[in-house]
Each structure stands twice: as C-alpha cells, then as structure tokens.
mmCIF file with all atom_site columns, C-alpha atoms in Angstrom:
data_model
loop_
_atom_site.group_PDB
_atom_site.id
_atom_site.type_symbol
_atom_site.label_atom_id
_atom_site.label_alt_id
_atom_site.label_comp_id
_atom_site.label_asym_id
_atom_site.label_entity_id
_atom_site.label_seq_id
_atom_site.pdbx_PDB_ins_code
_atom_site.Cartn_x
_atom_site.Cartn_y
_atom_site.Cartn_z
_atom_site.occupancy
_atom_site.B_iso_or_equiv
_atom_site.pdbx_formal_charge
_atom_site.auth_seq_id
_atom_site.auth_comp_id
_atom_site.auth_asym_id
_atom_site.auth_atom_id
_atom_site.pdbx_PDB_model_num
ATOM 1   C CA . UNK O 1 1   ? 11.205  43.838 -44.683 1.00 0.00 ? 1   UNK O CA 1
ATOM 2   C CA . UNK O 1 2   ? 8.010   41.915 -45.420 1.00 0.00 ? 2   UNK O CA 1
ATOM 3   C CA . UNK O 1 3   ? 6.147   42.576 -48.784 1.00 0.00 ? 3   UNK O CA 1
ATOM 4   C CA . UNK O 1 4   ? 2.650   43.645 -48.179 1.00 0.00 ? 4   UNK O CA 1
ATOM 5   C CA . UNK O 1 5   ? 1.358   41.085 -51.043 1.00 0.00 ? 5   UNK O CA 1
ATOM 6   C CA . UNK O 1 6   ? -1.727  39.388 -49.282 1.00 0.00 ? 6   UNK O CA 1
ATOM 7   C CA . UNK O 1 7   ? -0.817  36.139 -50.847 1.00 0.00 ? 7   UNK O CA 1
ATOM 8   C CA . UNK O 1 8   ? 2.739   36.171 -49.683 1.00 0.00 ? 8   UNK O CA 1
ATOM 9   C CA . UNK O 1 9   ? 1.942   37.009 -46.077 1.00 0.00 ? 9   UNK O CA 1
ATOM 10  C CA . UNK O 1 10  ? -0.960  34.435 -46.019 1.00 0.00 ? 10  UNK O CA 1
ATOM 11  C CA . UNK O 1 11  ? 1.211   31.665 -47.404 1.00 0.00 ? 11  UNK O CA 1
ATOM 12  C CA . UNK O 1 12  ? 3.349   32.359 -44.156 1.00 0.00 ? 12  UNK O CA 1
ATOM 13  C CA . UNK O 1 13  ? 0.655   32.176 -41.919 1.00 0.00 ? 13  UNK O CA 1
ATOM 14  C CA . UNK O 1 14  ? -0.600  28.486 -43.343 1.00 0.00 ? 14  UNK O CA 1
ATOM 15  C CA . UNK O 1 15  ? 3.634   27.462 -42.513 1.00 0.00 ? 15  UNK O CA 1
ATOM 16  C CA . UNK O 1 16  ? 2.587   28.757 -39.154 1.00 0.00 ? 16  UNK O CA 1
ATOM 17  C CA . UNK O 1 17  ? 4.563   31.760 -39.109 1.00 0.00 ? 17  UNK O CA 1
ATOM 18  C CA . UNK O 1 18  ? 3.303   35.287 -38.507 1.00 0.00 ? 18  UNK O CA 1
ATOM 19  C CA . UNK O 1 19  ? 4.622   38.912 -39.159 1.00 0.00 ? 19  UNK O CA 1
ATOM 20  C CA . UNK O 1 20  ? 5.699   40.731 -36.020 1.00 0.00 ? 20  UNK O CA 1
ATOM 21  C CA . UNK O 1 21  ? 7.497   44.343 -35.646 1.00 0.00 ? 21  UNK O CA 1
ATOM 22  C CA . UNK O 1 22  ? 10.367  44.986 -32.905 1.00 0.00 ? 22  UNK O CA 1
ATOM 23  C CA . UNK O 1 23  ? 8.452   47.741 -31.980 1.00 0.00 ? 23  UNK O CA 1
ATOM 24  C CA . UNK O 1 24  ? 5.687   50.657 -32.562 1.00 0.00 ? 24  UNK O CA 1
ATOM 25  C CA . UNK O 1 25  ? 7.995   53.247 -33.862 1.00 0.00 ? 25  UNK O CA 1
ATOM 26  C CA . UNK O 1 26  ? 9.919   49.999 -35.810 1.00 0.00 ? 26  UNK O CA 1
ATOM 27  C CA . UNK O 1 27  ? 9.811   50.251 -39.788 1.00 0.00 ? 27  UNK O CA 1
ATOM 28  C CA . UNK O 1 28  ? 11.014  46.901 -39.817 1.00 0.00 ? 28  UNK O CA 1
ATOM 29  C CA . UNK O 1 29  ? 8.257   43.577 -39.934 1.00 0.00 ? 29  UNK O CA 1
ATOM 30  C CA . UNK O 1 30  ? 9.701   39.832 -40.089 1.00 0.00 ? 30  UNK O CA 1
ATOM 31  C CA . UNK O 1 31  ? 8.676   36.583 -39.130 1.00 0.00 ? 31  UNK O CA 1
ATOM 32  C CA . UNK O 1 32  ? 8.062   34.925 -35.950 1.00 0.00 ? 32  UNK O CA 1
ATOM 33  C CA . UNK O 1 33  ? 8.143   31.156 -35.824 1.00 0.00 ? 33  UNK O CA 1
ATOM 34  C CA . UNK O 1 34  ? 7.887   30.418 -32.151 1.00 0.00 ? 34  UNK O CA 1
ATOM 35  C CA . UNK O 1 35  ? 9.685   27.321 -30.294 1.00 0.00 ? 35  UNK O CA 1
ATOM 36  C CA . UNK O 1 36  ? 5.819   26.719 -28.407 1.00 0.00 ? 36  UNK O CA 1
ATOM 37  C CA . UNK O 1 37  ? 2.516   27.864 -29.606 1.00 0.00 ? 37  UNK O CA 1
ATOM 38  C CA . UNK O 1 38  ? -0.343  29.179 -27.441 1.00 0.00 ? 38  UNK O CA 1
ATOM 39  C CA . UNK O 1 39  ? -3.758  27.335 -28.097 1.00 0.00 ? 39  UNK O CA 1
ATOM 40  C CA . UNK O 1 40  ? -7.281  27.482 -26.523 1.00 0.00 ? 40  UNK O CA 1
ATOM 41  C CA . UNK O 1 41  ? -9.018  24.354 -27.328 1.00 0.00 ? 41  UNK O CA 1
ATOM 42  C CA . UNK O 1 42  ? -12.438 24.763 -29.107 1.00 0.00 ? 42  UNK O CA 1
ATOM 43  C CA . UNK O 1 43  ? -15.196 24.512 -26.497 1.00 0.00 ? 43  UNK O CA 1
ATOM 44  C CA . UNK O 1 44  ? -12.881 24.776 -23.850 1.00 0.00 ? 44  UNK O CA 1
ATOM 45  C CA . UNK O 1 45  ? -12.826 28.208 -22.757 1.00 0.00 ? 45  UNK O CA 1
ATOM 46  C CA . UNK O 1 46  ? -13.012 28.834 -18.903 1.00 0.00 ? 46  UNK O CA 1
ATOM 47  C CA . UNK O 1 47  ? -15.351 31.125 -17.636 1.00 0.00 ? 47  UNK O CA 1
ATOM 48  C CA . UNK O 1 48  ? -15.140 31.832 -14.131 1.00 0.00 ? 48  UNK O CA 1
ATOM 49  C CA . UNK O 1 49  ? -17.907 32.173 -11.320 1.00 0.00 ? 49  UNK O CA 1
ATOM 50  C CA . UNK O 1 50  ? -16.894 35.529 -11.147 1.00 0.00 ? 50  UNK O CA 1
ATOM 51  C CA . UNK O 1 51  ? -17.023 36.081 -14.440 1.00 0.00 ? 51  UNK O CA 1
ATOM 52  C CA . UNK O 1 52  ? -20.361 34.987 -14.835 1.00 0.00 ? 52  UNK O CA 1
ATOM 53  C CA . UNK O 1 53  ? -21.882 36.871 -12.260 1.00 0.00 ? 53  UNK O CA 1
ATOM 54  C CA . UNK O 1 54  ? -20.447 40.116 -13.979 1.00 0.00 ? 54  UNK O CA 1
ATOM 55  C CA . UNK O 1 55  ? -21.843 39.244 -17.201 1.00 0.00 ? 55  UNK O CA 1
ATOM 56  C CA . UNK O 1 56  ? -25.444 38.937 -15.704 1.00 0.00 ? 56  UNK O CA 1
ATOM 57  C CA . UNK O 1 57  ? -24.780 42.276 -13.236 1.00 0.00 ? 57  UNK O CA 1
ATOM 58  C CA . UNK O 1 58  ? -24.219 44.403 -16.873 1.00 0.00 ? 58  UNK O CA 1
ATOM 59  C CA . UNK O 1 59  ? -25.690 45.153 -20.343 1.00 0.00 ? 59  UNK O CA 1
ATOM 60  C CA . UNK O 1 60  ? -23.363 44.183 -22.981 1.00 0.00 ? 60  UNK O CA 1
ATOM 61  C CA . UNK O 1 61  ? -23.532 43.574 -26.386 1.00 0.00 ? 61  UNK O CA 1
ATOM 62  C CA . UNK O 1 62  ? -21.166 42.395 -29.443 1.00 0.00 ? 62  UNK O CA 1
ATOM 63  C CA . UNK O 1 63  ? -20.157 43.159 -32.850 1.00 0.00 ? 63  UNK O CA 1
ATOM 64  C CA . UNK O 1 64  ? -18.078 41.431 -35.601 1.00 0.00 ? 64  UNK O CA 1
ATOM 65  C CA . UNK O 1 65  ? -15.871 43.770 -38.001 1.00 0.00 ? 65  UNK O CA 1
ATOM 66  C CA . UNK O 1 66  ? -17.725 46.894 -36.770 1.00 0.00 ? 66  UNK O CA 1
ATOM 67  C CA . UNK O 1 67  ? -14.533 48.725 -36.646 1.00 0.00 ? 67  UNK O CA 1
ATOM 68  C CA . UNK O 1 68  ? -12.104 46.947 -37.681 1.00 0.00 ? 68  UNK O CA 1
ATOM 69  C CA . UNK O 1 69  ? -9.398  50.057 -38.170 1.00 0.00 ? 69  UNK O CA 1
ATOM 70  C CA . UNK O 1 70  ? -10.115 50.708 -34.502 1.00 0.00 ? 70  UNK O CA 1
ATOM 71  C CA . UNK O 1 71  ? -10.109 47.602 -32.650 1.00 0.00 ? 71  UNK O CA 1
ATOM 72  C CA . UNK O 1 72  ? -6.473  47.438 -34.110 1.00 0.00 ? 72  UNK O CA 1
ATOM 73  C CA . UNK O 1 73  ? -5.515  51.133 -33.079 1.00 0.00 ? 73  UNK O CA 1
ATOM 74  C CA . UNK O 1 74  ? -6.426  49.991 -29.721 1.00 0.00 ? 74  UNK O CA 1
ATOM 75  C CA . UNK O 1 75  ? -4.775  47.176 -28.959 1.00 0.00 ? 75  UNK O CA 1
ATOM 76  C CA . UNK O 1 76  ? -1.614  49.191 -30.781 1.00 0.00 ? 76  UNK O CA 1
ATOM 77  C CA . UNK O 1 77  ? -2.505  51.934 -28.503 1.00 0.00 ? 77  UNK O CA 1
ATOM 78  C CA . UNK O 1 78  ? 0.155   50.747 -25.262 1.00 0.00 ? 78  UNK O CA 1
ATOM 79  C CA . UNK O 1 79  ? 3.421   51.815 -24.293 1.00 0.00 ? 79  UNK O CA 1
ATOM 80  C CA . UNK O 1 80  ? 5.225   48.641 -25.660 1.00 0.00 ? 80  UNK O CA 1
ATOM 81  C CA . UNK O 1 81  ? 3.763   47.708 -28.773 1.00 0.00 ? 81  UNK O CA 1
ATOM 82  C CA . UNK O 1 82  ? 4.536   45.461 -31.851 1.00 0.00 ? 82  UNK O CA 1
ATOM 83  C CA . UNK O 1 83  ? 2.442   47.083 -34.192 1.00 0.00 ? 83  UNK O CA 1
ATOM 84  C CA . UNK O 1 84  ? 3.999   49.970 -36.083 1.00 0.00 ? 84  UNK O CA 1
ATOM 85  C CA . UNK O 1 85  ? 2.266   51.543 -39.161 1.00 0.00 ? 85  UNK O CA 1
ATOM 86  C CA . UNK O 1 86  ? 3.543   48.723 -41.690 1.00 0.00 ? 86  UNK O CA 1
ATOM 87  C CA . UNK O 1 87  ? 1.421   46.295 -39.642 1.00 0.00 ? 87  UNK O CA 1
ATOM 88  C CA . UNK O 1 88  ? -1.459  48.475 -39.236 1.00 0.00 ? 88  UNK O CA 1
ATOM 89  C CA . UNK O 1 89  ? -1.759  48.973 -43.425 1.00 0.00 ? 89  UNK O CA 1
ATOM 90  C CA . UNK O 1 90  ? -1.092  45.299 -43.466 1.00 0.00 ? 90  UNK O CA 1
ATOM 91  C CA . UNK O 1 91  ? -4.127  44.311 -41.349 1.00 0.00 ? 91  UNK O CA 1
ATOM 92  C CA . UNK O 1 92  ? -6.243  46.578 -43.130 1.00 0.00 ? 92  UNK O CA 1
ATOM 93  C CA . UNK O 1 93  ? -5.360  44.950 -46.571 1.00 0.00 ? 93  UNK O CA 1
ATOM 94  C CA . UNK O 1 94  ? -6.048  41.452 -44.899 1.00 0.00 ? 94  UNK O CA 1
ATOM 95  C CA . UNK O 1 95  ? -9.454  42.775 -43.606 1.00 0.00 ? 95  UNK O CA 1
ATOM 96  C CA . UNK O 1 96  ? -10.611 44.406 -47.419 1.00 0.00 ? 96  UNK O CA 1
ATOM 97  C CA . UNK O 1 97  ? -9.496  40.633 -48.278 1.00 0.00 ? 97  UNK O CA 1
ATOM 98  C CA . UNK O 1 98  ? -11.392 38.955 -45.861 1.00 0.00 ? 98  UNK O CA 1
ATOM 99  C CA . UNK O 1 99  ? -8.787  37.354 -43.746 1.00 0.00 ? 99  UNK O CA 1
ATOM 100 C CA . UNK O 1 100 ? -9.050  39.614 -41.027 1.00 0.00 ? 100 UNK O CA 1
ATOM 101 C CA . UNK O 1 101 ? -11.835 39.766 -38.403 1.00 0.00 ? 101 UNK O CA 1
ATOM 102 C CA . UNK O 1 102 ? -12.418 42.153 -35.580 1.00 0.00 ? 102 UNK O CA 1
ATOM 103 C CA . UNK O 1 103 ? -14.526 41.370 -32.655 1.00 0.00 ? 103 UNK O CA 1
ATOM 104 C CA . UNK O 1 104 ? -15.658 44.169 -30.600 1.00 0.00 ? 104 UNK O CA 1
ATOM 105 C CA . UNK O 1 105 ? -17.574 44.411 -26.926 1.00 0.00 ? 105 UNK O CA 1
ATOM 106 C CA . UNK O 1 106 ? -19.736 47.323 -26.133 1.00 0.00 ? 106 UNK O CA 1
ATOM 107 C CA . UNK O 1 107 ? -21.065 48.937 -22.881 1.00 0.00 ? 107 UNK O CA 1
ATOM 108 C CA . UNK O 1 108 ? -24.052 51.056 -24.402 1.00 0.00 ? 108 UNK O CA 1
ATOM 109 C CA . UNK O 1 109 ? -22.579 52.701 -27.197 1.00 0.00 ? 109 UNK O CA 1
ATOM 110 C CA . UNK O 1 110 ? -18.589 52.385 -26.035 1.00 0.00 ? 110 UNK O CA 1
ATOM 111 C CA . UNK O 1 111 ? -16.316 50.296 -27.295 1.00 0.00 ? 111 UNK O CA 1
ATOM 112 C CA . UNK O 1 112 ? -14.596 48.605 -23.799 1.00 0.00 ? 112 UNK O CA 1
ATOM 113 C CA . UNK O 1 113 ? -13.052 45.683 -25.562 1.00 0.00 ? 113 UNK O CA 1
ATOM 114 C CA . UNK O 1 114 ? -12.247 43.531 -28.431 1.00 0.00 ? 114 UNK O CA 1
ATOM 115 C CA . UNK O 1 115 ? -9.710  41.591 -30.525 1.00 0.00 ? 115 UNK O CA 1
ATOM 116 C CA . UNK O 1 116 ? -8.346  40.528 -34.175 1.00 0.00 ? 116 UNK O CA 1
ATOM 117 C CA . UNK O 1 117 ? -7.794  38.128 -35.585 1.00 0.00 ? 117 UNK O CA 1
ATOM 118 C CA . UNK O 1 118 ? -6.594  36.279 -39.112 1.00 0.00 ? 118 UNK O CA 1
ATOM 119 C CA . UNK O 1 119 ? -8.584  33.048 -40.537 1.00 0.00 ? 119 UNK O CA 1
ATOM 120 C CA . UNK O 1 120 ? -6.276  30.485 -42.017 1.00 0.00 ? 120 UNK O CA 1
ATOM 121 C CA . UNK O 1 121 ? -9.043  27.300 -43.396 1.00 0.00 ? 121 UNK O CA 1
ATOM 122 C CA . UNK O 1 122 ? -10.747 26.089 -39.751 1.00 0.00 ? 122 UNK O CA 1
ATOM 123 C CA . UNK O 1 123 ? -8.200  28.314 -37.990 1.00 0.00 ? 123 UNK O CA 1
ATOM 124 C CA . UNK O 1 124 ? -8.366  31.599 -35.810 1.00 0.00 ? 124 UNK O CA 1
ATOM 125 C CA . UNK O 1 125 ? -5.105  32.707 -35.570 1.00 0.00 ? 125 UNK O CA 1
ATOM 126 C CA . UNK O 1 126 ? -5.458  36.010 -32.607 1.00 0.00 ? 126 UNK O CA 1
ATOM 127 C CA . UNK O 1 127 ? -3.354  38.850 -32.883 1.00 0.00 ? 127 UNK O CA 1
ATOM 128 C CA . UNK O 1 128 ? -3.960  41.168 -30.068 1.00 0.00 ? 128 UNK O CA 1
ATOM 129 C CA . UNK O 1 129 ? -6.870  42.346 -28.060 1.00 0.00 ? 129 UNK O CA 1
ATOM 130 C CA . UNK O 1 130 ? -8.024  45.214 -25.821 1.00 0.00 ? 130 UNK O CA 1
ATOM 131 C CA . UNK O 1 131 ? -9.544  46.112 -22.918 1.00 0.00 ? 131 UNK O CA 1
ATOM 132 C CA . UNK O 1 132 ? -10.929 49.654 -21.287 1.00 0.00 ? 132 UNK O CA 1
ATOM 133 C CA . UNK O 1 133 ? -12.444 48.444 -18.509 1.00 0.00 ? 133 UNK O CA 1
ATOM 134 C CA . UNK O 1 134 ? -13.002 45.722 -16.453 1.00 0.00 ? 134 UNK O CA 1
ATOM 135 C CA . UNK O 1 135 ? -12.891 42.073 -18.530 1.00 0.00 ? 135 UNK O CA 1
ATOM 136 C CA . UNK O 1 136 ? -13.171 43.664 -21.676 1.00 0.00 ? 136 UNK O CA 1
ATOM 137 C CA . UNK O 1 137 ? -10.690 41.203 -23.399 1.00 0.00 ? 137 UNK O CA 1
ATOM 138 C CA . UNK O 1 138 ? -12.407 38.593 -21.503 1.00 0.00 ? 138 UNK O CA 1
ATOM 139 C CA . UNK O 1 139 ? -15.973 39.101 -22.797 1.00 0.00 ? 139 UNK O CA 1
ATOM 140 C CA . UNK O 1 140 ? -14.154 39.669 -26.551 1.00 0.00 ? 140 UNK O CA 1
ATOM 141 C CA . UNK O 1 141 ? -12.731 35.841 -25.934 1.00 0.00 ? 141 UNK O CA 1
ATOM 142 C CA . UNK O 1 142 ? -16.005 34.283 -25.038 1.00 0.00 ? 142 UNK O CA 1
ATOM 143 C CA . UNK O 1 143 ? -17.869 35.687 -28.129 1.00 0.00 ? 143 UNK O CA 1
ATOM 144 C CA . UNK O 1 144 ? -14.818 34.896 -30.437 1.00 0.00 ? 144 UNK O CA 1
ATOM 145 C CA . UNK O 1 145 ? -14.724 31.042 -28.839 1.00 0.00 ? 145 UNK O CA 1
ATOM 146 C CA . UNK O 1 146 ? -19.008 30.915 -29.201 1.00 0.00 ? 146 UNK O CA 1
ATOM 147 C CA . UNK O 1 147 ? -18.451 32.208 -33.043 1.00 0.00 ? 147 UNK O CA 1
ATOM 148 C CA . UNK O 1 148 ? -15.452 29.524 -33.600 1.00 0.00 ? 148 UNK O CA 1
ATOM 149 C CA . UNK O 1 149 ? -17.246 26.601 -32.021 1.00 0.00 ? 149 UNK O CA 1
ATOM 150 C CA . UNK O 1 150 ? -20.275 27.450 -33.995 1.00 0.00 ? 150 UNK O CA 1
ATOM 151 C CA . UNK O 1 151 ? -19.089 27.859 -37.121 1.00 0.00 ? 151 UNK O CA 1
ATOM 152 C CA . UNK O 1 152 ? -16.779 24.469 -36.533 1.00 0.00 ? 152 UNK O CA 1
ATOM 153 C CA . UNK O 1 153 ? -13.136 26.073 -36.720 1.00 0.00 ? 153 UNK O CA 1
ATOM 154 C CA . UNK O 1 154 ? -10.695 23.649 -35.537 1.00 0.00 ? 154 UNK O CA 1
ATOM 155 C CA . UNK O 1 155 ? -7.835  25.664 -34.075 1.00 0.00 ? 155 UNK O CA 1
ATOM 156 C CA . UNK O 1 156 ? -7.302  28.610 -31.609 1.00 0.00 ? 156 UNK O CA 1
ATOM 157 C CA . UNK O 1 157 ? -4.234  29.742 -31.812 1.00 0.00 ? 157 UNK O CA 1
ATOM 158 C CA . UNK O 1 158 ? -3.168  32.471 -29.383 1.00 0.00 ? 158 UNK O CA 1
ATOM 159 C CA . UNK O 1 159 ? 0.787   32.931 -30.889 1.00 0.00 ? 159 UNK O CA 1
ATOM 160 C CA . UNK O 1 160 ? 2.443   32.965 -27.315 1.00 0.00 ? 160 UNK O CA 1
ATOM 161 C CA . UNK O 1 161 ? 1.575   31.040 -24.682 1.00 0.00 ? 161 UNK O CA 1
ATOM 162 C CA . UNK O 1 162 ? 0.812   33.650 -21.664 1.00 0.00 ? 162 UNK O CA 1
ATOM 163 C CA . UNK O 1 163 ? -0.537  33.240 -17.855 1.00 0.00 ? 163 UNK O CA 1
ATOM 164 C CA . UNK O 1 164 ? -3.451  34.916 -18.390 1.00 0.00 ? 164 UNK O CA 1
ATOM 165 C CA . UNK O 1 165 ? -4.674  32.613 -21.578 1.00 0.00 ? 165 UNK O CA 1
ATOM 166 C CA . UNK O 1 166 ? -3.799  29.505 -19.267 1.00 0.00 ? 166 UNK O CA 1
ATOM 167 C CA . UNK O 1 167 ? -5.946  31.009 -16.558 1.00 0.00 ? 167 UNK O CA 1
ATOM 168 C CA . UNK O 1 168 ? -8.708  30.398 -19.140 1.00 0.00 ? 168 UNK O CA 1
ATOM 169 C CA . UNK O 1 169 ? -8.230  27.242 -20.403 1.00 0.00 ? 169 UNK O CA 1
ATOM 170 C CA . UNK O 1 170 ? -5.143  27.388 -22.777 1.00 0.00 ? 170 UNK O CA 1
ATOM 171 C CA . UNK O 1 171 ? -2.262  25.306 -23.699 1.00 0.00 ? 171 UNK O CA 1
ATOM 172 C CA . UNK O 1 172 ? 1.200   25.053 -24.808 1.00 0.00 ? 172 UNK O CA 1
ATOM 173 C CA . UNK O 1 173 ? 2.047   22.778 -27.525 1.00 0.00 ? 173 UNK O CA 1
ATOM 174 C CA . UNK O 1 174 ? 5.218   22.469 -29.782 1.00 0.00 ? 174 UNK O CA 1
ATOM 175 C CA . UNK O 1 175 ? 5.798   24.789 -33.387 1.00 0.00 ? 175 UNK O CA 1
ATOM 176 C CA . UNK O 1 176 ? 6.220   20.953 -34.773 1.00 0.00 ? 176 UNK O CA 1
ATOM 177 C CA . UNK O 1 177 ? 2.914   20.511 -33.051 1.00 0.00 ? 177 UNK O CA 1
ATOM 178 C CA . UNK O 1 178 ? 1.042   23.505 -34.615 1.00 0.00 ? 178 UNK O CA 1
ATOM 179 C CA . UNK O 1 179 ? 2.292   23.064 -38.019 1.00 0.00 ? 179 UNK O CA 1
ATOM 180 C CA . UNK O 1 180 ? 1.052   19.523 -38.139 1.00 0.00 ? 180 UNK O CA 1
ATOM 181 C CA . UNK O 1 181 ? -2.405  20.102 -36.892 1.00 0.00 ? 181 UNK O CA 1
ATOM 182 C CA . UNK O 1 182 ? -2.365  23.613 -39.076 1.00 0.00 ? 182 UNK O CA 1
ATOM 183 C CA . UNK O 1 183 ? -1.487  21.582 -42.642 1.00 0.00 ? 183 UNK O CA 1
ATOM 184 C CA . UNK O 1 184 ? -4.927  19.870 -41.992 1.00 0.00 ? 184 UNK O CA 1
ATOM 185 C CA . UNK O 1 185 ? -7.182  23.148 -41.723 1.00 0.00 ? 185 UNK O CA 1
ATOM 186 C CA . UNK O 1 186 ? -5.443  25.508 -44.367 1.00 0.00 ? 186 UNK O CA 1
ATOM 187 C CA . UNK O 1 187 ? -7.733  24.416 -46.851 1.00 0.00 ? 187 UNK O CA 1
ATOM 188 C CA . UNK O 1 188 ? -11.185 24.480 -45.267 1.00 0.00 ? 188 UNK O CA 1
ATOM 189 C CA . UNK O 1 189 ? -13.426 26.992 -45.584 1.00 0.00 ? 189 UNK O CA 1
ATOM 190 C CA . UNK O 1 190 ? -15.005 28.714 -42.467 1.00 0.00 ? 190 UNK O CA 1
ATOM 191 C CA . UNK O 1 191 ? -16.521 31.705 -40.978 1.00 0.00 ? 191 UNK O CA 1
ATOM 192 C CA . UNK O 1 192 ? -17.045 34.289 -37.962 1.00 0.00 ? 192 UNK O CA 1
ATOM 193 C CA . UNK O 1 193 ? -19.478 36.249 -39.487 1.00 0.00 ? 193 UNK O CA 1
ATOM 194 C CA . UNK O 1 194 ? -22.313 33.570 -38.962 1.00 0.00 ? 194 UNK O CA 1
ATOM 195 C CA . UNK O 1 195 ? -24.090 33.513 -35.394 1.00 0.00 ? 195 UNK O CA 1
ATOM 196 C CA . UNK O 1 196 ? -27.813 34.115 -34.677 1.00 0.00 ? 196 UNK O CA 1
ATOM 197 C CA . UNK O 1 197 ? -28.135 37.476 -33.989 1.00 0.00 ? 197 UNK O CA 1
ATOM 198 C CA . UNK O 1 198 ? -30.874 36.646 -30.952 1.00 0.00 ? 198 UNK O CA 1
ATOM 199 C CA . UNK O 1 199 ? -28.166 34.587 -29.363 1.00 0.00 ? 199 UNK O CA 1
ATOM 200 C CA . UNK O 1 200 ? -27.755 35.389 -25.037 1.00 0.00 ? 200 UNK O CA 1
ATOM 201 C CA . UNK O 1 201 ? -24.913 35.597 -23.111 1.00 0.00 ? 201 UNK O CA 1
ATOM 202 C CA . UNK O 1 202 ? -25.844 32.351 -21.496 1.00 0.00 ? 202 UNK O CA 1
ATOM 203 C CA . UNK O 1 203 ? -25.996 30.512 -24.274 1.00 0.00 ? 203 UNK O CA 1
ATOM 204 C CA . UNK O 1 204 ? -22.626 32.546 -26.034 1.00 0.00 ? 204 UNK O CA 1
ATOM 205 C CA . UNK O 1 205 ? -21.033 30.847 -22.220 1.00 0.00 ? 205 UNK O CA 1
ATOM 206 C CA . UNK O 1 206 ? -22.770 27.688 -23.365 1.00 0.00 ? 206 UNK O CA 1
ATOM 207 C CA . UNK O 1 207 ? -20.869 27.552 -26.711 1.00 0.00 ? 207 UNK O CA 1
ATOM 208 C CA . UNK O 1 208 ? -17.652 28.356 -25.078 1.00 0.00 ? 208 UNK O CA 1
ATOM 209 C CA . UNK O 1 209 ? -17.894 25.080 -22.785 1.00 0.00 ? 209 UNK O CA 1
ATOM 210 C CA . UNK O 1 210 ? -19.168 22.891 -24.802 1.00 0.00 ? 210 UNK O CA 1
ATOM 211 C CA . UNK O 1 211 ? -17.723 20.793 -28.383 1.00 0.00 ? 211 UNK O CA 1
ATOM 212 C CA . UNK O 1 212 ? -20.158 20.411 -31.086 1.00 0.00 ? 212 UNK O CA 1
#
C-alpha cells in the first residue's frame, strides 16, 4: 500500500510512474509503470468539423479547480473504476498542494464535463475525465490543451494509450521514451491557472492547433 506522503507519491510521478487501484471497492493502491505511454502532442489536438460546428451551435463555458472534489467523484462515478477512497483522499491532498488541477465544462450552470490532472515541471500528467452529455470530455480536452500550450508545458501525457485519444491526435511512445523526455521537465515551473479570462472558443480551438 502506497503512503499518502505528497513528496513520496510525487517523486514517483517525476520516474514516470503513477498510483493506480485494482478497483473502486479496492483498499489496495500501487504503481503502474506502463510498457507504452499515451501522449497528445502540445498544439496538436484534433478538433473535428463536427466538433466545431457543435461548439458554435451551444453556450459553454469553462472553469479551472472550481470543484475539484467533484470533477474526481465523477469520473470515479462508473461501474468499473480505479479510484477507490485511498485515491480520492490522495488527490485531494495533491490539490491543497497544488499538484492537482481540475478542469471543468459547463452548460449554463451544470457541470457536463471535465478532467484532472497532476503537474510534474512542464508536464500534464491526465488522470481521468468525464462526460454527461454529448462531448463533454471533448470540450474539457480542448481547454486543458489551450491552457498547456499557453502556459508552455511540454508534455501531455494521457497514461494509456486509447482509440479515442488517437482519434484526436495522440500517440504511443515507449516508458523508455517518456522517462527520457519527463527527466527534462520535472524541474520547470509551470501553470494552468493562467489564461485570459476574455478568451473565445475560437481562439481556445486556435491554441489547440497551433505550437507557440
């Protein structure tokens, strides 16, 4: 079982590890070190047509660490799940430390989708995200990619590499990989919370395909 220190759990996520339970009910947390990491290059998100088009048809709006506590119950909230309660206190301790971010979508005043996420130097390393309705998650990746790319993180790492990330622009690169191109961020010093808070959704999409 994993320690809650902050400092121990942190040092495994600059190795490139990260804490993972077998399941929700699971008292048990232990490392994962994957054989292949999932990354979205910065700038490189795709956004679809379709996409698009939604985003103009609707009235959305974002938040950063609005509720944390709850974007997390959310994406716990499924019928398989790998956070259990041990996790859940976990994240919360990162957050009061400033290592964990939330990122949440709204649709007037409900929440319909958002993420987490735990900044290591230049790098975002994404947990888990949410969706209640239709793109949800989505719209929670484009902000997070706009606040990475202008805030000049380095990394994206999405753990696993999964269909559904490579349907918008991610890639599959070794552990070896990761580690190497994670030992040169760890000790940067970077940010989420700063973004103009005038910014559109047009120019959010802008950030997201574009490198700075």
């Amino acid at each position: 079982m994993l320690t809650s220190n902050i400092n121990y759990i942190m040092s495994g996520y600059r190795r490139g590890i990260f804490p993972m339970a077998e399941s929700k009910s699971s008292k048990e947390i232990f490392w994962i070190k994957p054989e292949e990491r999932g990354i979205i290059p910065i700038g490189k998100l795709h956004i679809s047509r379709s996409l698009k088009k939604f985003i103009k048809a609707k009235t959305f709006h974002s938040t950063v660490n609005r509720c944390f506590a709850e974007v997390v119950e959310r994406c716990a909230d499924r019928k398989k799940s790998w956070i259990n309660s041990e996790l859940f206190d976990l994240y919360i301790e990162l957050h009061k430390a400033g290592y964990a971010v939330s990122v949440e979508i709204w649709q007037n005043e409900d929440l319909i989708g958002g993420l987490f996420g735990i900044t290591v130097g230049s790098c975002f390393c994404g947990e888990s995200m949410f969706s209640t309705t239709t793109n949800g998650s989505k719209l929670a990746l484009i902000v997070t990619m706009a606040r990475l790319n202008y805030n000049k993180f380095r990394l994206f790492d999405t753990q696993f590499p999964t269909n559904h990330l490579k349907s918008m622009g991610g890639k599959t690169i070794s552990q070896a990989n990761y580690e190497d191109l994670l030992s040169k961020l760890i000790y940067d010093k970077r940010t989420l919370l700063s973004l103009p808070k005038n910014y559109s959704w047009s120019e959010l999409i802008q950030l997201n395909n574009h490198i700075l």
